Amino acid sequence: MRIGLITTLNTNIGDDFIREGICIVLRQVYKDVEIEFVPINKHKPLTVYPKWHPIQLSNKTHLLPRGKYRLKHLIEKYASVMKLSHFDNCDLIVQCGAPVFWPNCSKNEWAQPIWHDIVGRIFKKIPVFNLAAGSCYPWEKQTPVIDNKEDTHYIKSILNYCTLTTVRDRLAQAICNDLGQQVCLIPCSAFLAGKEKIAALNDSGFILINYMEGGGHYEWAQDIDSTKWETTIRNLVKKLQKRHKLAFLCHNKNEEDIAHKKFPDFPCFYPKTTQEYFQCIENAKFGLCNRMHASVGMAGSGIPSIAVCTDTRLLMVEAIGLPIHYVKDVDENNLENEIEIGLTSRHKEKDRLLDLQANTIQEYIETINNTINKSKQ
């Protein structure tokens, strides 16, 4: 069985968690079948076609002195009609998590070449699942009503193409509901990646800090003071280091460079693979995270954390029952207090997270099986 995966490759370990969690579920659903996964990097959408396919000529148009954009568009438009993508030979296509709904999402680089040109052509004969879809809107603008007609058309198209859609946060669910599609809210599949890689939460373990300047990926025109957030973390570190071991956990090179520069006295971990990641966090006892998949990844190993961010990705962490905060609402004093309270109940919280993880896997399996059975009727 060939399963095509619309995903992100070699960019962020959070995407690896998402994809790995989905593969764990699919191997359970199709446990009696040999599976070949066909991952396609949506940020390089033409890799969905073989290297010999004529559509690859569009990658050479940048060499032209003029007319390069028009020719690129024409090549991709007409060469896609030839079909023969890697997905055409699949038995199932799965969109792997990540934000699917965000401002101007219709303008992303894979909307036309993957969703419309391929999925929109084959979805009636090859089932398509959209699993763990999420929202990513400014925290101060949470509304299920999409006010962009192009985004509305794009989202409706995706929902129409997919036999099954599950979402990872309540805003994503509300957006789908507002557009007439009832969908299941199941915790992000990244929560499943740490299965059987359980941390001990010893007293001697680290409090892991995942720090991003400004508290998140984007400021979103919300007047977020990045200096204030840095000061908050500096003051918090001074307080916590008197009683706990601290380390910084980084998801990319930029975060590693910042940690080394601004917090040089503390260990800094930058794992490159999921295996390295879970080895790095196995000696942790708690976390404070600006990246939501740092919180979700830790939770999959039973490590509680507090998430602080700038947008609705926070709701993904809320869905697994962990505390969340908009970056403008916190300071070092309330974070210190919440961390200390969380540490006292961390073993009980670990049990809750692992029970939820087991239930989440089962919920994905049952939801997918129900969809498969309905399609056979």
CSV table of C-alpha atoms in Angstrom, one decimal:
chain,number,residue,atom,x,y,z
A,1,MET,CA,0.0,0.0,0.0
A,2,ARG,CA,1.4,3.4,-1.0
A,3,ILE,CA,0.4,6.4,1.2
A,4,GLY,CA,1.3,9.9,-0.1
A,5,LEU,CA,2.1,12.4,2.6
A,6,ILE,CA,1.7,16.2,2.2
A,7,THR,CA,4.3,17.4,4.8
A,8,THR,CA,7.3,19.5,5.4
A,9,LEU,CA,10.8,17.9,5.2
A,10,ASN,CA,14.2,19.0,6.6
A,11,THR,CA,12.8,22.2,8.1
A,12,ASN,CA,11.5,21.8,11.7
A,13,ILE,CA,11.5,18.9,14.0
A,14,GLY,CA,7.9,19.7,15.0
A,15,ASP,CA,6.8,18.7,11.5
A,16,ASP,CA,8.7,15.4,12.0
A,17,PHE,CA,6.7,14.8,15.2
A,18,ILE,CA,3.4,15.4,13.3
A,19,ARG,CA,4.3,13.1,10.5
A,20,GLU,CA,5.7,10.4,12.8
A,21,GLY,CA,2.5,10.4,14.9
A,22,ILE,CA,0.4,10.0,11.8
A,23,CYS,CA,2.5,7.1,10.6
A,24,ILE,CA,2.2,5.4,14.0
A,25,VAL,CA,-1.6,5.6,13.6
A,26,LEU,CA,-1.7,4.5,10.0
A,27,ARG,CA,0.5,1.5,10.7
A,28,GLN,CA,-2.1,0.5,13.3
A,29,VAL,CA,-5.0,1.0,11.0
A,30,TYR,CA,-3.3,-1.0,8.2
A,31,LYS,CA,-1.4,-3.4,10.4
A,32,ASP,CA,-1.9,-6.3,8.1
A,33,VAL,CA,-0.6,-4.5,5.0
A,34,GLU,CA,2.9,-3.5,4.0
A,35,ILE,CA,3.0,0.3,3.7
A,36,GLU,CA,5.2,2.5,1.6
A,37,PHE,CA,5.1,6.1,2.7
A,38,VAL,CA,5.7,8.7,-0.1
A,39,PRO,CA,6.5,12.0,1.7
A,40,ILE,CA,6.3,15.2,-0.4
A,41,ASN,CA,7.8,18.5,0.8
A,42,LYS,CA,4.9,21.0,0.3
A,43,HIS,CA,7.4,23.8,0.3
A,44,LYS,CA,9.0,22.3,-2.8
A,45,PRO,CA,5.7,21.3,-4.4
A,46,LEU,CA,7.0,20.2,-7.8
A,47,THR,CA,8.9,17.3,-6.1
A,48,VAL,CA,5.5,15.6,-6.2
A,49,TYR,CA,6.4,14.9,-9.9
A,50,PRO,CA,9.3,12.7,-11.1
A,51,LYS,CA,12.5,14.5,-12.1
A,52,TRP,CA,11.9,13.6,-15.8
A,53,HIS,CA,8.4,15.1,-15.9
A,54,PRO,CA,8.1,18.1,-18.2
A,55,ILE,CA,6.8,20.3,-15.4
A,56,GLN,CA,10.3,20.4,-13.9
A,57,LEU,CA,11.3,22.7,-16.8
A,58,SER,CA,9.6,25.5,-14.8
A,59,ASN,CA,12.5,25.3,-12.4
A,60,LYS,CA,14.8,26.6,-15.2
A,61,THR,CA,12.7,29.7,-16.1
A,62,HIS,CA,14.6,31.9,-13.6
A,63,LEU,CA,17.5,31.8,-16.1
A,64,LEU,CA,15.5,33.8,-18.7
A,65,PRO,CA,16.1,37.6,-19.0
A,66,ARG,CA,12.4,38.3,-19.3
A,67,GLY,CA,9.0,36.6,-19.1
A,68,LYS,CA,10.2,34.1,-16.5
A,69,TYR,CA,7.2,34.3,-14.3
A,70,ARG,CA,4.7,34.0,-17.1
A,71,LEU,CA,6.5,31.1,-18.7
A,72,LYS,CA,6.8,29.3,-15.3
A,73,HIS,CA,3.0,29.7,-14.8
A,74,LEU,CA,2.3,28.4,-18.3
A,75,ILE,CA,4.6,25.3,-18.0
A,76,GLU,CA,3.1,24.4,-14.6
A,77,LYS,CA,-0.5,24.9,-15.9
A,78,TYR,CA,-0.2,22.8,-19.0
A,79,ALA,CA,2.4,20.2,-17.8
A,80,SER,CA,0.2,19.3,-14.8
A,81,VAL,CA,-2.5,18.1,-17.3
A,82,MET,CA,-0.1,15.2,-18.2
A,83,LYS,CA,-0.7,13.8,-14.7
A,84,LEU,CA,1.9,11.2,-13.7
A,85,SER,CA,2.6,12.6,-10.2
A,86,HIS,CA,3.9,10.4,-7.4
A,87,PHE,CA,0.4,10.8,-5.8
A,88,ASP,CA,-1.3,9.3,-8.9
A,89,ASN,CA,0.1,5.9,-7.9
A,90,CYS,CA,-0.9,6.1,-4.3
A,91,ASP,CA,-3.8,4.3,-2.5
A,92,LEU,CA,-4.3,7.1,0.0
A,93,ILE,CA,-3.1,10.7,0.4
A,94,VAL,CA,-2.7,12.3,3.8
A,95,GLN,CA,-2.2,16.0,4.7
A,96,CYS,CA,0.0,15.9,7.8
A,97,GLY,CA,-1.0,18.4,10.4
A,98,ALA,CA,0.6,21.8,10.7
A,99,PRO,CA,-1.4,25.1,10.3
A,100,VAL,CA,-3.9,24.7,7.4
A,101,PHE,CA,-5.9,27.8,8.2
A,102,TRP,CA,-4.2,31.2,8.6
A,103,PRO,CA,-4.5,34.7,7.1
A,104,ASN,CA,-4.0,34.5,3.3
A,105,CYS,CA,-3.5,30.8,3.4
A,106,SER,CA,-4.9,30.6,-0.1
A,107,LYS,CA,-1.6,32.1,-1.4
A,108,ASN,CA,0.7,29.4,-0.2
A,109,GLU,CA,3.1,27.8,-2.7
A,110,TRP,CA,1.5,24.4,-2.6
A,111,ALA,CA,-2.2,25.4,-3.0
A,112,GLN,CA,-2.3,25.3,-6.8
A,113,PRO,CA,0.3,22.6,-7.7
A,114,ILE,CA,-0.6,20.0,-5.0
A,115,TRP,CA,-4.2,20.7,-3.8
A,116,HIS,CA,-5.9,22.0,-6.9
A,117,ASP,CA,-3.9,20.5,-9.7
A,118,ILE,CA,-3.4,17.0,-8.2
A,119,VAL,CA,-5.7,16.4,-5.2
A,120,GLY,CA,-8.6,18.2,-6.9
A,121,ARG,CA,-8.2,15.9,-9.9
A,122,ILE,CA,-7.9,12.5,-8.1
A,123,PHE,CA,-9.8,12.8,-4.9
A,124,LYS,CA,-12.9,11.0,-6.3
A,125,LYS,CA,-10.8,7.9,-6.9
A,126,ILE,CA,-8.1,8.1,-4.3
A,127,PRO,CA,-9.2,8.9,-0.7
A,128,VAL,CA,-7.6,11.9,1.0
A,129,PHE,CA,-7.3,12.5,4.7
A,130,ASN,CA,-6.5,15.8,6.3
A,131,LEU,CA,-5.3,14.9,9.8
A,132,ALA,CA,-4.4,17.2,12.7
A,133,ALA,CA,-5.1,20.4,10.8
A,134,GLY,CA,-4.5,23.5,12.8
A,135,SER,CA,-5.2,27.3,12.9
A,136,CYS,CA,-2.6,30.0,13.1
A,137,TYR,CA,-4.2,33.5,13.6
A,138,PRO,CA,-3.2,36.4,15.8
A,139,TRP,CA,-4.1,35.7,19.4
A,140,GLU,CA,-6.1,39.0,19.5
A,141,LYS,CA,-8.1,38.1,16.5
A,142,GLN,CA,-9.8,34.7,17.1
A,143,THR,CA,-12.9,34.5,14.9
A,144,PRO,CA,-14.3,31.5,13.1
A,145,VAL,CA,-15.5,33.8,10.3
A,146,ILE,CA,-13.0,34.1,7.5
A,147,ASP,CA,-13.3,37.5,5.9
A,148,ASN,CA,-11.1,36.7,2.9
A,149,LYS,CA,-13.1,35.3,-0.1
A,150,GLU,CA,-10.0,33.6,-1.6
A,151,ASP,CA,-9.2,31.9,1.7
A,152,THR,CA,-12.8,30.8,2.1
A,153,HIS,CA,-12.8,29.2,-1.4
A,154,TYR,CA,-9.4,27.5,-0.7
A,155,ILE,CA,-10.5,26.1,2.7
A,156,LYS,CA,-13.9,24.9,1.3
A,157,SER,CA,-12.0,23.2,-1.6
A,158,ILE,CA,-9.7,21.3,0.8
A,159,LEU,CA,-12.6,20.3,3.0
A,160,ASN,CA,-14.4,19.1,-0.1
A,161,TYR,CA,-11.4,17.1,-1.4
A,162,CYS,CA,-10.9,15.2,1.9
A,163,THR,CA,-12.9,12.1,2.9
A,164,LEU,CA,-11.8,12.8,6.5
A,165,THR,CA,-10.7,16.0,8.2
A,166,THR,CA,-9.6,16.1,11.9
A,167,VAL,CA,-8.4,19.3,13.6
A,168,ARG,CA,-6.1,19.9,16.5
A,169,ASP,CA,-7.6,23.0,18.0
A,170,ARG,CA,-11.0,24.5,18.7
A,171,LEU,CA,-10.6,27.5,16.4
A,172,ALA,CA,-9.8,25.3,13.4
A,173,GLN,CA,-12.9,23.3,14.3
A,174,ALA,CA,-15.1,26.5,14.6
A,175,ILE,CA,-13.8,27.6,11.1
A,176,CYS,CA,-14.8,24.3,9.6
A,177,ASN,CA,-18.1,24.3,11.3
A,178,ASP,CA,-18.8,27.9,10.1
A,179,LEU,CA,-18.1,26.7,6.5
A,180,GLY,CA,-20.6,23.8,6.9
A,181,GLN,CA,-18.2,21.0,7.7
A,182,GLN,CA,-18.5,19.1,11.0
A,183,VAL,CA,-15.0,17.8,12.0
A,184,CYS,CA,-13.5,15.9,14.9
A,185,LEU,CA,-11.1,17.7,17.3
A,186,ILE,CA,-8.4,15.2,18.3
A,187,PRO,CA,-5.1,16.3,19.9
A,188,CYS,CA,-2.2,16.9,17.4
A,189,SER,CA,-0.6,13.8,16.1
A,190,ALA,CA,2.8,15.1,17.2
A,191,PHE,CA,1.6,14.2,20.7
A,192,LEU,CA,2.0,10.5,19.7
A,193,ALA,CA,5.6,10.7,18.5
A,194,GLY,CA,7.0,10.2,22.1
A,195,LYS,CA,5.1,7.0,22.6
A,196,GLU,CA,7.2,4.5,24.6
A,197,LYS,CA,10.0,7.2,25.1
A,198,ILE,CA,8.9,8.1,28.6
A,199,ALA,CA,10.8,10.5,30.9
A,200,ALA,CA,11.3,9.7,34.6
A,201,LEU,CA,10.8,13.3,35.8
A,202,ASN,CA,13.5,13.0,38.5
A,203,ASP,CA,14.1,15.8,41.0
A,204,SER,CA,17.6,16.2,39.5
A,205,GLY,CA,16.2,16.7,36.0
A,206,PHE,CA,16.3,19.9,33.9
A,207,ILE,CA,13.6,22.5,33.5
A,208,LEU,CA,13.8,22.9,29.7
A,209,ILE,CA,13.3,26.4,28.2
A,210,ASN,CA,12.4,26.8,24.6
A,211,TYR,CA,13.0,30.5,23.9
A,212,MET,CA,12.0,32.5,20.9
A,213,GLU,CA,12.5,36.3,20.6
A,214,GLY,CA,9.2,38.0,21.0
A,215,GLY,CA,7.6,34.8,22.3
A,216,GLY,CA,6.6,33.3,19.0
A,217,HIS,CA,7.1,33.0,15.2
A,218,TYR,CA,5.4,36.3,14.4
A,219,GLU,CA,4.4,39.5,16.1
A,220,TRP,CA,1.2,39.8,14.1
A,221,ALA,CA,1.0,43.6,14.5
A,222,GLN,CA,-0.1,43.1,18.1
A,223,ASP,CA,2.4,45.5,19.6
A,224,ILE,CA,4.4,42.7,21.3
A,225,ASP,CA,7.5,44.0,23.1
A,226,SER,CA,10.3,41.4,22.4
A,227,THR,CA,12.6,43.2,24.9
A,228,LYS,CA,10.0,42.8,27.6
A,229,TRP,CA,9.8,39.0,26.9
A,230,GLU,CA,13.6,38.7,27.0
A,231,THR,CA,13.7,40.5,30.3
A,232,THR,CA,11.0,38.3,31.6
A,233,ILE,CA,13.0,35.1,30.7
A,234,ARG,CA,16.2,36.6,32.1
A,235,ASN,CA,14.6,37.4,35.4
A,236,LEU,CA,12.8,34.0,35.5
A,237,VAL,CA,16.1,32.2,34.9
A,238,LYS,CA,17.7,34.1,37.8
A,239,LYS,CA,14.9,33.0,40.1
A,240,LEU,CA,14.7,29.3,39.0
A,241,GLN,CA,18.5,28.6,38.8
A,242,LYS,CA,18.7,29.0,42.6
A,243,ARG,CA,16.6,25.8,43.0
A,244,HIS,CA,16.7,23.9,39.7
A,245,LYS,CA,18.9,22.8,36.8
A,246,LEU,CA,18.1,24.7,33.7
A,247,ALA,CA,18.8,24.0,30.0
A,248,PHE,CA,17.7,25.5,26.7
A,249,LEU,CA,16.0,23.4,24.1
A,250,CYS,CA,16.2,24.7,20.5
A,251,HIS,CA,14.3,23.7,17.4
A,252,ASN,CA,16.5,25.5,14.8
A,253,LYS,CA,20.0,27.0,14.4
A,254,ASN,CA,18.7,30.6,15.1
A,255,GLU,CA,17.3,29.5,18.5
A,256,GLU,CA,20.6,27.8,19.3
A,257,ASP,CA,22.6,30.9,18.4
A,258,ILE,CA,20.3,33.1,20.5
A,259,ALA,CA,20.6,30.7,23.5
A,260,HIS,CA,24.4,30.6,23.3
A,261,LYS,CA,24.6,34.4,23.0
A,262,LYS,CA,22.0,35.5,25.6
A,263,PHE,CA,22.2,32.5,28.1
A,264,PRO,CA,25.8,31.3,27.7
A,265,ASP,CA,26.0,29.8,31.3
A,266,PHE,CA,23.4,27.1,30.6
A,267,PRO,CA,23.4,23.9,28.6
A,268,CYS,CA,21.8,24.2,25.2
A,269,PHE,CA,20.4,21.3,23.2
A,270,TYR,CA,19.7,21.3,19.5
A,271,PRO,CA,18.5,17.8,18.4
A,272,LYS,CA,18.4,17.2,14.7
A,273,THR,CA,16.2,14.0,14.7
A,274,THR,CA,13.3,12.8,16.7
A,275,GLN,CA,15.5,10.1,18.2
A,276,GLU,CA,18.0,12.8,19.4
A,277,TYR,CA,15.1,14.9,20.6
A,278,PHE,CA,13.7,12.3,22.9
A,279,GLN,CA,17.2,11.5,24.2
A,280,CYS,CA,17.7,15.2,25.0
A,281,ILE,CA,14.5,15.5,27.0
A,282,GLU,CA,14.6,12.2,28.8
A,283,ASN,CA,16.2,13.9,31.8
A,284,ALA,CA,13.8,16.8,31.9
A,285,LYS,CA,11.2,17.3,34.6
A,286,PHE,CA,9.3,20.3,33.3
A,287,GLY,CA,9.3,22.8,30.4
A,288,LEU,CA,8.5,26.4,29.4
A,289,CYS,CA,8.0,26.7,25.6
A,290,ASN,CA,7.5,29.3,22.9
A,291,ARG,CA,7.2,26.6,20.2
A,292,MET,CA,4.0,24.7,20.6
A,293,HIS,CA,5.5,21.5,19.3
A,294,ALA,CA,8.1,21.7,22.0
A,295,SER,CA,5.3,21.5,24.6
A,296,VAL,CA,3.4,18.8,22.6
A,297,GLY,CA,6.6,16.8,22.0
A,298,MET,CA,7.5,16.8,25.7
A,299,ALA,CA,3.9,15.9,26.6
A,300,GLY,CA,4.2,12.8,24.5
A,301,SER,CA,7.0,11.7,26.8
A,302,GLY,CA,5.0,12.6,29.9
A,303,ILE,CA,6.7,15.9,30.6
A,304,PRO,CA,4.4,18.7,31.6
A,305,SER,CA,5.1,22.3,30.4
A,306,ILE,CA,3.7,25.8,30.1
A,307,ALA,CA,3.3,27.2,26.6
A,308,VAL,CA,3.7,30.9,25.9
A,309,CYS,CA,3.1,32.2,22.4
A,310,THR,CA,1.6,35.0,20.1
A,311,ASP,CA,-1.0,33.1,18.1
A,312,THR,CA,-3.7,30.5,18.1
A,313,ARG,CA,-1.2,27.6,17.8
A,314,LEU,CA,-1.5,27.9,21.6
A,315,LEU,CA,-4.9,26.2,21.3
A,316,MET,CA,-3.2,23.0,20.1
A,317,VAL,CA,-1.5,22.8,23.6
A,318,GLU,CA,-4.8,23.7,25.3
A,319,ALA,CA,-6.3,20.7,23.6
A,320,ILE,CA,-4.1,18.4,25.6
A,321,GLY,CA,-4.9,20.1,28.8
A,322,LEU,CA,-1.6,22.0,29.5
A,323,PRO,CA,-1.5,25.7,30.6
A,324,ILE,CA,-1.2,28.3,27.9
A,325,HIS,CA,-0.5,32.1,28.0
A,326,TYR,CA,-0.5,34.9,25.5
A,327,VAL,CA,3.0,36.4,25.8
A,328,LYS,CA,1.6,39.9,26.7
A,329,ASP,CA,-0.2,38.4,29.7
A,330,VAL,CA,2.7,37.0,31.7
A,331,ASP,CA,5.7,38.1,33.8
A,332,GLU,CA,8.5,36.2,35.6
A,333,ASN,CA,6.5,36.1,38.9
A,334,ASN,CA,3.4,34.4,37.7
A,335,LEU,CA,5.5,32.0,35.5
A,336,GLU,CA,7.7,31.1,38.4
A,337,ASN,CA,4.7,30.4,40.6
A,338,GLU,CA,3.0,28.3,37.9
A,339,ILE,CA,6.2,26.3,37.2
A,340,GLU,CA,6.7,25.5,40.9
A,341,ILE,CA,3.1,24.4,41.3
A,342,GLY,CA,3.4,22.3,38.1
A,343,LEU,CA,6.5,20.6,39.5
A,344,THR,CA,4.7,19.5,42.7
A,345,SER,CA,2.1,17.7,40.6
A,346,ARG,CA,4.3,16.6,37.7
A,347,HIS,CA,4.0,12.8,38.3
A,348,LYS,CA,0.2,13.0,38.4
A,349,GLU,CA,0.3,15.1,35.3
A,350,LYS,CA,2.6,12.6,33.6
A,351,ASP,CA,0.0,9.8,34.2
A,352,ARG,CA,-2.8,12.0,32.8
A,353,LEU,CA,-0.8,12.9,29.7
A,354,LEU,CA,0.1,9.2,29.0
A,355,ASP,CA,-3.5,8.1,29.5
A,356,LEU,CA,-4.6,10.9,27.1
A,357,GLN,CA,-2.0,9.8,24.6
A,358,ALA,CA,-3.3,6.2,24.6
A,359,ASN,CA,-6.8,7.5,24.2
A,360,THR,CA,-5.7,9.8,21.4
A,361,ILE,CA,-4.1,7.0,19.4
A,362,GLN,CA,-7.3,5.0,19.8
A,363,GLU,CA,-9.5,7.9,18.7
A,364,TYR,CA,-7.5,8.4,15.5
A,365,ILE,CA,-7.7,4.7,14.7
A,366,GLU,CA,-11.4,4.5,15.3
A,367,THR,CA,-12.1,7.7,13.4
A,368,ILE,CA,-10.1,6.5,10.4
A,369,ASN,CA,-11.7,3.0,10.5
A,370,ASN,CA,-15.2,4.5,10.7
A,371,THR,CA,-14.4,6.6,7.6
A,372,ILE,CA,-13.1,3.5,5.7
A,373,ASN,CA,-16.1,1.5,6.7
A,374,LYS,CA,-18.5,4.2,5.5
A,375,SER,CA,-16.7,4.4,2.1
A,376,LYS,CA,-17.3,0.6,1.7
A,377,GLN,CA,-21.1,0.9,2.2
